[in-house]
XYZ file of C-alpha atoms in Angstrom:
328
model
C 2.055 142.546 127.284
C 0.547 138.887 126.572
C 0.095 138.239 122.998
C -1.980 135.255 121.451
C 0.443 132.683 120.025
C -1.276 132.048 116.393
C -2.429 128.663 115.650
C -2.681 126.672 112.292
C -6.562 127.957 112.381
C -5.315 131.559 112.385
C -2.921 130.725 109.167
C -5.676 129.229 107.404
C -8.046 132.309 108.254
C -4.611 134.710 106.999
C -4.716 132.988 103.954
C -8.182 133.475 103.120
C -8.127 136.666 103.921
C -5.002 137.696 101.446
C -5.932 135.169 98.951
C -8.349 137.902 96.830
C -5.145 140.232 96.952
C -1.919 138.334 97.040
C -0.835 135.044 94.753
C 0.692 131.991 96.244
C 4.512 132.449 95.322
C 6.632 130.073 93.225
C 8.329 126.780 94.996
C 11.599 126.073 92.393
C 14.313 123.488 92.041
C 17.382 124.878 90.632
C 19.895 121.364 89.435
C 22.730 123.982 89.869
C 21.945 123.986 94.062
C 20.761 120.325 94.103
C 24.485 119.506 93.277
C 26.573 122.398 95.122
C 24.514 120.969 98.419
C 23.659 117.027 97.498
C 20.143 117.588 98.736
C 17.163 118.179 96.374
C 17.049 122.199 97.183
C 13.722 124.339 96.796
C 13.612 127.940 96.495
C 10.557 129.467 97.642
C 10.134 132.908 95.891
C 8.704 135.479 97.999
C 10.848 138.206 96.019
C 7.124 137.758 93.700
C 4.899 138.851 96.029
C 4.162 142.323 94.755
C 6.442 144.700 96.912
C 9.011 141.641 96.350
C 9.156 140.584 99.959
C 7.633 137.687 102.282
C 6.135 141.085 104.784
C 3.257 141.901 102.751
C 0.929 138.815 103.571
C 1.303 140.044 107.544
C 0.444 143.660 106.485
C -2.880 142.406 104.428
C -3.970 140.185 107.071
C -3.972 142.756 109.737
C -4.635 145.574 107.820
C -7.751 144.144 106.242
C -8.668 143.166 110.651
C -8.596 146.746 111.406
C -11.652 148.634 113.415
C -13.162 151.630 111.764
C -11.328 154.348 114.661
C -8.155 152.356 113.470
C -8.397 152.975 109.792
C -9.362 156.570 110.728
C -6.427 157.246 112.789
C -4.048 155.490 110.255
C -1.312 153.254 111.080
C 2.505 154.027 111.865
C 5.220 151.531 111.604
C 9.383 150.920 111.551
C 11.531 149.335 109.221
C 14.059 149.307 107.428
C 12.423 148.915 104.090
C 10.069 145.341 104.226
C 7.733 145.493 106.855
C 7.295 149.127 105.871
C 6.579 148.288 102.335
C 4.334 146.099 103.847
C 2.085 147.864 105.869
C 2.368 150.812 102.849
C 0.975 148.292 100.701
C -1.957 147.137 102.591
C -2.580 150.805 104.025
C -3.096 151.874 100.289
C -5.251 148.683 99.330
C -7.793 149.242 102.648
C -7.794 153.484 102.760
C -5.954 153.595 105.406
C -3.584 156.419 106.369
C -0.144 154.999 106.676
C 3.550 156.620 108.349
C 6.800 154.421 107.850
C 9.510 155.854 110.036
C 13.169 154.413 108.248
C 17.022 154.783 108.970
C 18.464 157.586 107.666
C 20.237 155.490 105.398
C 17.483 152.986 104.407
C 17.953 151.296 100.943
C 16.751 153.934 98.559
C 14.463 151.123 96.691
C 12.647 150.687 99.875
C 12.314 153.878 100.205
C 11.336 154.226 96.856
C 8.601 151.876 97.028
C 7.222 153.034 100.412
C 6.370 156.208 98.717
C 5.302 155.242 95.770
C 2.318 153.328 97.731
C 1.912 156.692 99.423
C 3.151 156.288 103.157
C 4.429 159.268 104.419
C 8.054 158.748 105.540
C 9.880 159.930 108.314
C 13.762 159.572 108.834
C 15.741 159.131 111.616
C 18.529 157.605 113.251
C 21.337 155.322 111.832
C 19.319 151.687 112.266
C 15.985 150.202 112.511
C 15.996 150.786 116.156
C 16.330 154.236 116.177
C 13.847 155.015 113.793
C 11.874 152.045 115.947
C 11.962 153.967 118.785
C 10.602 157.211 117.197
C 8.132 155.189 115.795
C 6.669 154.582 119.116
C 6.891 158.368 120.294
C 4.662 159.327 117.142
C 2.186 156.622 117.875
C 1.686 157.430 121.374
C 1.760 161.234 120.658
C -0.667 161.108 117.879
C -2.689 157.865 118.316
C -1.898 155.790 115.383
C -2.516 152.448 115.362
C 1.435 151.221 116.165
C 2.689 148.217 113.815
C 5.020 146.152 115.265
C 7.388 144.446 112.871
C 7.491 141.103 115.160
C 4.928 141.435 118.158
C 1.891 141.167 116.121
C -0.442 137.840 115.779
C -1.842 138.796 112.926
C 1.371 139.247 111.171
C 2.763 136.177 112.480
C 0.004 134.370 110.821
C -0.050 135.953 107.710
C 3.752 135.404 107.178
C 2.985 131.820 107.879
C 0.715 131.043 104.949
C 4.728 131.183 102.899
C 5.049 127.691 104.793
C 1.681 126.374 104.192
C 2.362 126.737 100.491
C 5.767 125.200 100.851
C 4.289 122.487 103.005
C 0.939 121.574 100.883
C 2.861 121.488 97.259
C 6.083 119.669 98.857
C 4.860 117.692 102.086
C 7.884 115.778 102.110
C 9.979 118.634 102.626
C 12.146 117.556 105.284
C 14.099 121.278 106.183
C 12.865 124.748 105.950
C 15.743 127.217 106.182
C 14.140 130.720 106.737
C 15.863 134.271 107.537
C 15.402 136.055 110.952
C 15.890 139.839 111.670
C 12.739 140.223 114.265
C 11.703 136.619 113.704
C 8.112 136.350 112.397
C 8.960 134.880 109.355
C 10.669 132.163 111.486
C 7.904 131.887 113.876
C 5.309 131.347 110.948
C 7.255 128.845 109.582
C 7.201 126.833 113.069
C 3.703 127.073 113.964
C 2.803 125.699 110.517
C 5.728 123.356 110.990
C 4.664 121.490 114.262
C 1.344 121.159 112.733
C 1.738 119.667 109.978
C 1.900 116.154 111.956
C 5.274 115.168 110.493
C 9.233 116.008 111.066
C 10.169 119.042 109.680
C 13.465 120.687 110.882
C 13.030 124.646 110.812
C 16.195 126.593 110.995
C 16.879 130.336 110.875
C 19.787 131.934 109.962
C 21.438 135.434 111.178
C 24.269 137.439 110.499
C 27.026 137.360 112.841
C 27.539 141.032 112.563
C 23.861 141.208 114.137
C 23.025 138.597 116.667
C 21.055 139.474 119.097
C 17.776 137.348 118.228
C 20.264 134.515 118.212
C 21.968 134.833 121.587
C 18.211 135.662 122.880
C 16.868 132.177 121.914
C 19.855 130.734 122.898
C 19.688 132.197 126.434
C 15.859 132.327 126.883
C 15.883 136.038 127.390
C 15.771 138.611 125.631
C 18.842 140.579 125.032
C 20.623 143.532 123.198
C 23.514 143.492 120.925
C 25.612 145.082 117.979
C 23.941 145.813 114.801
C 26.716 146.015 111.916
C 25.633 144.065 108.995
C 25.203 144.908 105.830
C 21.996 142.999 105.348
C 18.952 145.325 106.925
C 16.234 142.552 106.760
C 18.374 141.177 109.436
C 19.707 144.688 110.829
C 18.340 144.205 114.425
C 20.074 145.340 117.462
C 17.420 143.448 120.032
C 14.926 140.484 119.780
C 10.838 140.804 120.132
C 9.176 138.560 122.689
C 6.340 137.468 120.789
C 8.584 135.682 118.204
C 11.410 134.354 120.712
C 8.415 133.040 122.941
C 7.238 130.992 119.557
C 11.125 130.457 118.696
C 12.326 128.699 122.075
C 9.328 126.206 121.543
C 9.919 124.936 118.367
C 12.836 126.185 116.418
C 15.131 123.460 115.906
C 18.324 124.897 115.148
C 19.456 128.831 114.964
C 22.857 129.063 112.841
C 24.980 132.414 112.098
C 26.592 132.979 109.261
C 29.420 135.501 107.895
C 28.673 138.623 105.446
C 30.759 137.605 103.276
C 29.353 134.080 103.379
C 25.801 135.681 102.913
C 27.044 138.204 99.953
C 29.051 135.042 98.222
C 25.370 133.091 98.683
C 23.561 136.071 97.221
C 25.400 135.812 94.267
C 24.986 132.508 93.985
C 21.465 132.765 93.976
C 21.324 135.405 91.598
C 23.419 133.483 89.076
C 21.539 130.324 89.425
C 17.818 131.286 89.964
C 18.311 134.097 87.640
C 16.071 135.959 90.076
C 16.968 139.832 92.319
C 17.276 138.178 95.751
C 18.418 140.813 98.645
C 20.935 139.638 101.566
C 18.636 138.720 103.672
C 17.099 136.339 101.432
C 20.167 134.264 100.504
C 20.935 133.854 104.250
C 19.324 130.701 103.966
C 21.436 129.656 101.338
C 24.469 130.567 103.718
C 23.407 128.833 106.328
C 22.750 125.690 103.486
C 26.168 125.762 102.748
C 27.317 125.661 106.712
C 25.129 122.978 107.120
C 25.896 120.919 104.199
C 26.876 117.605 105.376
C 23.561 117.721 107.503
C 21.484 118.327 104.739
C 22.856 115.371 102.211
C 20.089 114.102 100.522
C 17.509 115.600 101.960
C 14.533 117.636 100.793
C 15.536 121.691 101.837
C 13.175 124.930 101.322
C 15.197 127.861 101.091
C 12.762 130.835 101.868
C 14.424 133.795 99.640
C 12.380 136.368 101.454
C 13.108 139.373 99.603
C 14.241 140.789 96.292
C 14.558 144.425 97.026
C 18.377 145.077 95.799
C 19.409 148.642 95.031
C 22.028 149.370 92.119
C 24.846 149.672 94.312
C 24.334 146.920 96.193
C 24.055 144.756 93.185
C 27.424 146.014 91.975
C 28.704 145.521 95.080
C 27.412 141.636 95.254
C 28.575 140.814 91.510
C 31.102 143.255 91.046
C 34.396 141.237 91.828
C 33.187 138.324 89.500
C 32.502 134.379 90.437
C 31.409 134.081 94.098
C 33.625 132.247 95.960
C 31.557 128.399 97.856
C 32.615 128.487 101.212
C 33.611 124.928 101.826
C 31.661 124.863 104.858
């Protein structure tokens, strides 16, 4: 299928379309980052938006772009916990019927939440591409409107409007570090990126336990690899061709990081933000850290994309007492 590649007209429309229901998020300098990286370092805090992840302005702005047989026959997505909150979230605030299929062993505040905003749930398989694939069975079988957590415009561009915030209250921002599991937060950040008429390095940052949106924009296909991290905003076990396509033109550099390097940076951003921030979102600060003598000086966004940490993963993160730096 041929999908539209958004443009900077189709953030700006996003963002007035999810301005009535969603507030720009914080942009915060933390001295305790500036001097563990020798760059002036800039956390932008999508763990505020209101199911505490970056997901929710793609499910407003196409949830709100819905036809009227759409919203009747009600919407069906997969994930393992963000995009799912997501589309929960916007299903509720438009009247929409909404069904988030999850892992089996999605993160129970997720899961939680996802109810809460009254999705129905369905369970199955051991990772988002199990429950990804049923996904697509009920949507065919029953004629929902089928969410995509990466091939979708409108979500693209909604996601997006994070980096038009970063970029129109810090233009001189010279790097944005952002997370990728399917790769639309990524994508976002580029279109808005290469627009903005200036240089401004975007990076993403994956686990190395889960790499296949990595190896796929580093050999221009797409391909299919193991899925064992413990971080499930980046628990993908294949890449989605709408964000690669957007990736391979303008993503400047793609870096993988260790768990451990990604639970030691978690911690670190917990400590020093004082703010919940899940795995995925202190990826960027792992990849930071890698990158450190690249970054000297230099004006960094850190896109902490989610905050959606359940009890035992918290004790797990800050059980074993002062993260350890990794020198890099």
């Amino acid at each position: 299928m041929e999908w539209q590649v958004p443009t900077l007209a189709d953030v700006l429309e996003a963002r007035r379309r999810i301005s009535p229901h969603l507030r720009p998020t914080p942009l915060y300098g933390y001295a305790g980052l500036d001097e563990l990286l020798g760059a002036e370092v800039l956390v932008k805090h999508e763990n505020h938006l209101p199911v505490g992840a970056f997901k929710v302005r793609g499910g407003v702005n196409l949830v709100s772009q819905l036809g009227t047989n759409e919203r009747r026959r009600g919407v069906i997505a997969a994930s393992t916990g963000n995009h799912g909150q997501s589309i929960a979230y916007a299903a509720r605030l438009f009247g929409v019927p909404a069904t988030i299929c999850v892992p089996e062993a999605a993160n129970p505040v997720k899961v939680a939440s996802m109810r809460g905003l009254g999705a129905e749930l369905v369970f199955h398989g051991r990772d988002y591409d199990e429950a990804r694939e049923r996904c697509e069975q009920l949507a065919r079988r029953h004629g929902y409107r089928y969410v995509h957590s990466g091939n979708e415009p409108l979500l693209i561009a909604g996601v997006a409007t994070a980096t038009l915030e970063i970029l129109e209250e810090q233009p001189h921002t010279d790097v944005i570090i952002v997370p990728i599991g399917g790769g639309s937060g990524a994508a976002g950040a580029c279109i808005v990126a290469r627009a903005a008429g200036r240089a401004v390095r975007v990076i993403g940052v994956q686990s190395e336990a889960a790499p296949a949106a990595y190896r796929s924009w580093r050999e221009r296909r797409l391909v299919e690899d193991r899925m064992e991290t413990f971080a499930e905003g980046l628990a993908t076990r294949t890449a989605f061709e709408l964000p690669q396509r957007i990736l391979r033109q303008w993503l400047d550099d793609f870096v993988l990081v260790q768990d451990d390097e990604i639970r030691a940076a978690q911690a670190l951003l917990i400590e020093t933000t004082r703010n919940l921030v899940e795995a995925a979102g202190a990826a960027p600060l792992a990849a930071a850290l890698r990158l450190r003598d690249q970054l000297t000086g230099k004006r960094v966004a850190l896109i902490a994309s989610g905050g959606n940490v359940s009890r035992e993963q918290l004790l797990d993160v800050l059980g074993d007492g002062p993260p350890h730096v990794p020198n890099g």
